[in-house]
Amino acid sequence: MPKCLKYSGGIANYEARTYPGMKRKIIVAGNWKMNVSYDEALRLTGAFGKEVSSSNNMEVVVCPPAPYIPSIVQQFEMGNQNISVGGQNCHHEQKGAYTGEVSASMLASSGAKYVIIGHSERRAQFNERNELLNKKIGTALEAGLHVIYCVGETLEERRADHTLQVIKTQVTEGIANLTSQDLEKVVIAYEPVWAIGTGETASPAQAQEVHAYIRALIATYTSAEVAAFLSILYGGSMKPANARELIAQQDVDGGLVGGASLDEHQFIAIVRSAQSFL
Ligand code: PEP
């Protein structure tokens, strides 16, 4: 397992998930990637809908492939199930001659509330850089979406002790020029690339260290209040067996879940772990 960093900063006097009497939202979001058939998608969301729902301080989000979004939104609405739906990516332009692409407003008008931006698979396989991701975030916010912005270091970067520098660059360039009001609709997901889909998870201490660093960064670039309200999710092989310990960390406000969100029993168990902190 990659070694722990030595970041001892952070914002010492934040109380766990509270700021003058208010709680930070816990979010559990499932990222299905390019998996499951349409029928299986509806079966899965039917199973989630019976067992879990969002509440005042906690939100459950499902991010299926884009073509399934309207049907899943309708399924949740018809069942009165309070689960949000998100896209996995959007184009940085609002519209135009971009064959095969999906715009932020298409996602929003299909019923999506969220969009994931900057997933490491998009960064690595589609060469998406922070500057482009910053544009995507702006376009998504303009379309009325909430954003789950992913950041995370590779194994080589961690081994070279570059983790915090990489995170700093991804966070500050990704959110450049956003206002405090914009940031109310942004969630950051810390997803160490070496932990995604590998079965290897960051230890709770490793996750907490980077999450605290991200919160401190946000406080520096915006304000302590904005930082205190920002939900920061952990992603990378989160499972029922490790979810509770990870979410118990002071600056870990839920999870972005890949593989385990494709199994209703595992996803429901992770949501239940998160609910135990409400
Ligand atoms: C992800 O892809 O966002 C992710 C966290 O995947 P997994 O849970 O499978 O590691």
PDB file of N, CA and C and ligand atoms in Angstrom, residues 29 31 33 116 119-121 150 189 191-192 195-200 234-239 256-261, ligand 1:
ATOM      1  N   ALA A  29     -22.788   8.535  -3.987  1.00  0.00           N
ATOM      2  CA  ALA A  29     -23.113   8.562  -5.417  1.00  0.00           C
ATOM      3  C   ALA A  29     -22.553   7.314  -6.080  1.00  0.00           C
ATOM      4  N   ASN A  31     -21.383   5.529  -9.516  1.00  0.00           N
ATOM      5  CA  ASN A  31     -20.930   5.790 -10.890  1.00  0.00           C
ATOM      6  C   ASN A  31     -20.913   4.461 -11.638  1.00  0.00           C
ATOM      7  N   LYS A  33     -20.453   3.961 -14.795  1.00  0.00           N
ATOM      8  CA  LYS A  33     -19.578   3.953 -15.986  1.00  0.00           C
ATOM      9  C   LYS A  33     -20.342   3.377 -17.188  1.00  0.00           C
ATOM     10  N   ILE A 116     -20.827  14.252 -13.128  1.00  0.00           N
ATOM     11  CA  ILE A 116     -19.443  13.983 -12.703  1.00  0.00           C
ATOM     12  C   ILE A 116     -18.523  14.641 -13.726  1.00  0.00           C
ATOM     13  N   HIS A 119     -13.445  12.801 -13.969  1.00  0.00           N
ATOM     14  CA  HIS A 119     -13.102  11.448 -13.507  1.00  0.00           C
ATOM     15  C   HIS A 119     -11.740  11.056 -14.093  1.00  0.00           C
ATOM     16  N   SER A 120     -10.975  10.281 -13.347  1.00  0.00           N
ATOM     17  CA  SER A 120      -9.612   9.955 -13.802  1.00  0.00           C
ATOM     18  C   SER A 120      -9.627   9.196 -15.127  1.00  0.00           C
ATOM     19  N   GLU A 121     -10.722   8.471 -15.388  1.00  0.00           N
ATOM     20  CA  GLU A 121     -10.790   7.769 -16.677  1.00  0.00           C
ATOM     21  C   GLU A 121     -10.928   8.771 -17.820  1.00  0.00           C
ATOM     22  N   CYS A 150     -13.903  15.440  -9.779  1.00  0.00           N
ATOM     23  CA  CYS A 150     -12.978  14.406  -9.283  1.00  0.00           C
ATOM     24  C   CYS A 150     -11.521  14.844  -9.394  1.00  0.00           C
ATOM     25  N   ALA A 189     -14.709  15.074  -5.280  1.00  0.00           N
ATOM     26  CA  ALA A 189     -14.471  13.666  -4.965  1.00  0.00           C
ATOM     27  C   ALA A 189     -12.973  13.419  -5.045  1.00  0.00           C
ATOM     28  N   GLU A 191     -10.351  10.860  -5.475  1.00  0.00           N
ATOM     29  CA  GLU A 191     -10.278   9.486  -5.960  1.00  0.00           C
ATOM     30  C   GLU A 191      -8.835   9.167  -6.351  1.00  0.00           C
ATOM     31  N   PRO A 192      -8.049   8.618  -5.421  1.00  0.00           N
ATOM     32  CA  PRO A 192      -6.687   8.236  -5.798  1.00  0.00           C
ATOM     33  C   PRO A 192      -6.755   7.232  -6.951  1.00  0.00           C
ATOM     34  N   ALA A 195      -6.446   3.549  -6.539  1.00  0.00           N
ATOM     35  CA  ALA A 195      -7.466   2.818  -5.779  1.00  0.00           C
ATOM     36  C   ALA A 195      -8.735   2.574  -6.591  1.00  0.00           C
ATOM     37  N   ILE A 196      -8.799   3.101  -7.816  1.00  0.00           N
ATOM     38  CA  ILE A 196     -10.039   2.978  -8.592  1.00  0.00           C
ATOM     39  C   ILE A 196     -10.087   1.662  -9.337  1.00  0.00           C
ATOM     40  N   GLY A 197     -11.061   0.847  -8.963  1.00  0.00           N
ATOM     41  CA  GLY A 197     -11.280  -0.428  -9.643  1.00  0.00           C
ATOM     42  C   GLY A 197     -10.182  -1.448  -9.393  1.00  0.00           C
ATOM     43  N   THR A 198      -9.305  -1.175  -8.429  1.00  0.00           N
ATOM     44  CA  THR A 198      -8.174  -2.079  -8.198  1.00  0.00           C
ATOM     45  C   THR A 198      -8.397  -2.974  -6.982  1.00  0.00           C
ATOM     46  N   GLY A 199      -9.386  -2.640  -6.166  1.00  0.00           N
ATOM     47  CA  GLY A 199      -9.590  -3.374  -4.923  1.00  0.00           C
ATOM     48  C   GLY A 199      -8.723  -2.814  -3.810  1.00  0.00           C
ATOM     49  N   GLU A 200      -7.801  -1.936  -4.167  1.00  0.00           N
ATOM     50  CA  GLU A 200      -6.942  -1.316  -3.141  1.00  0.00           C
ATOM     51  C   GLU A 200      -7.578   0.013  -2.713  1.00  0.00           C
ATOM     52  N   TYR A 234     -15.027  10.438  -0.841  1.00  0.00           N
ATOM     53  CA  TYR A 234     -13.899   9.557  -1.158  1.00  0.00           C
ATOM     54  C   TYR A 234     -14.347   8.566  -2.218  1.00  0.00           C
ATOM     55  N   GLY A 235     -13.490   8.288  -3.186  1.00  0.00           N
ATOM     56  CA  GLY A 235     -13.780   7.256  -4.175  1.00  0.00           C
ATOM     57  C   GLY A 235     -12.554   6.425  -4.455  1.00  0.00           C
ATOM     58  N   GLY A 236     -12.756   5.136  -4.575  1.00  0.00           N
ATOM     59  CA  GLY A 236     -11.641   4.219  -4.856  1.00  0.00           C
ATOM     60  C   GLY A 236     -11.860   2.939  -4.090  1.00  0.00           C
ATOM     61  N   SER A 237     -12.527   1.959  -4.751  1.00  0.00           N
ATOM     62  CA  SER A 237     -12.791   0.652  -4.141  1.00  0.00           C
ATOM     63  C   SER A 237     -13.518   0.763  -2.807  1.00  0.00           C
ATOM     64  N   MET A 238     -14.473   1.709  -2.726  1.00  0.00           N
ATOM     65  CA  MET A 238     -15.292   1.754  -1.507  1.00  0.00           C
ATOM     66  C   MET A 238     -16.261   0.580  -1.547  1.00  0.00           C
ATOM     67  N   LYS A 239     -16.365  -0.108  -0.390  1.00  0.00           N
ATOM     68  CA  LYS A 239     -17.204  -1.304  -0.302  1.00  0.00           C
ATOM     69  C   LYS A 239     -17.901  -1.292   1.057  1.00  0.00           C
ATOM     70  N   LEU A 256     -17.976   8.288  -3.636  1.00  0.00           N
ATOM     71  CA  LEU A 256     -18.301   8.088  -5.046  1.00  0.00           C
ATOM     72  C   LEU A 256     -17.930   6.631  -5.309  1.00  0.00           C
ATOM     73  N   VAL A 257     -18.929   5.836  -5.630  1.00  0.00           N
ATOM     74  CA  VAL A 257     -18.764   4.385  -5.627  1.00  0.00           C
ATOM     75  C   VAL A 257     -18.887   3.849  -7.049  1.00  0.00           C
ATOM     76  N   GLY A 258     -17.881   3.141  -7.524  1.00  0.00           N
ATOM     77  CA  GLY A 258     -17.923   2.570  -8.860  1.00  0.00           C
ATOM     78  C   GLY A 258     -18.470   1.155  -8.831  1.00  0.00           C
ATOM     79  N   GLY A 259     -17.577   0.176  -8.809  1.00  0.00           N
ATOM     80  CA  GLY A 259     -17.954  -1.238  -8.903  1.00  0.00           C
ATOM     81  C   GLY A 259     -19.073  -1.645  -7.942  1.00  0.00           C
ATOM     82  N   ALA A 260     -18.992  -1.218  -6.702  1.00  0.00           N
ATOM     83  CA  ALA A 260     -19.980  -1.663  -5.708  1.00  0.00           C
ATOM     84  C   ALA A 260     -21.364  -1.056  -5.947  1.00  0.00           C
ATOM     85  N   SER A 261     -21.456  -0.022  -6.806  1.00  0.00           N
ATOM     86  CA  SER A 261     -22.784   0.549  -7.063  1.00  0.00           C
ATOM     87  C   SER A 261     -23.548  -0.273  -8.093  1.00  0.00           C
TER      88      SER A 261
HETATM   89  C1  PEP B   1     -14.964   5.374  -9.637  1.00  0.00           C
HETATM   90  O1  PEP B   1     -14.768   4.968 -10.771  1.00  0.00           O
HETATM   91  O2  PEP B   1     -15.377   6.539  -9.449  1.00  0.00           O
HETATM   92  C2  PEP B   1     -14.703   4.459  -8.533  1.00  0.00           C
HETATM   93  C3  PEP B   1     -14.567   4.954  -7.348  1.00  0.00           C
HETATM   94  O3  PEP B   1     -14.614   3.133  -8.876  1.00  0.00           O
HETATM   95  P1  PEP B   1     -14.434   1.895  -7.851  1.00  0.00           P
HETATM   96  O4  PEP B   1     -15.359   2.126  -6.686  1.00  0.00           O
HETATM   97  O5  PEP B   1     -14.812   0.698  -8.649  1.00  0.00           O
HETATM   98  O6  PEP B   1     -12.999   1.896  -7.430  1.00  0.00           O
END
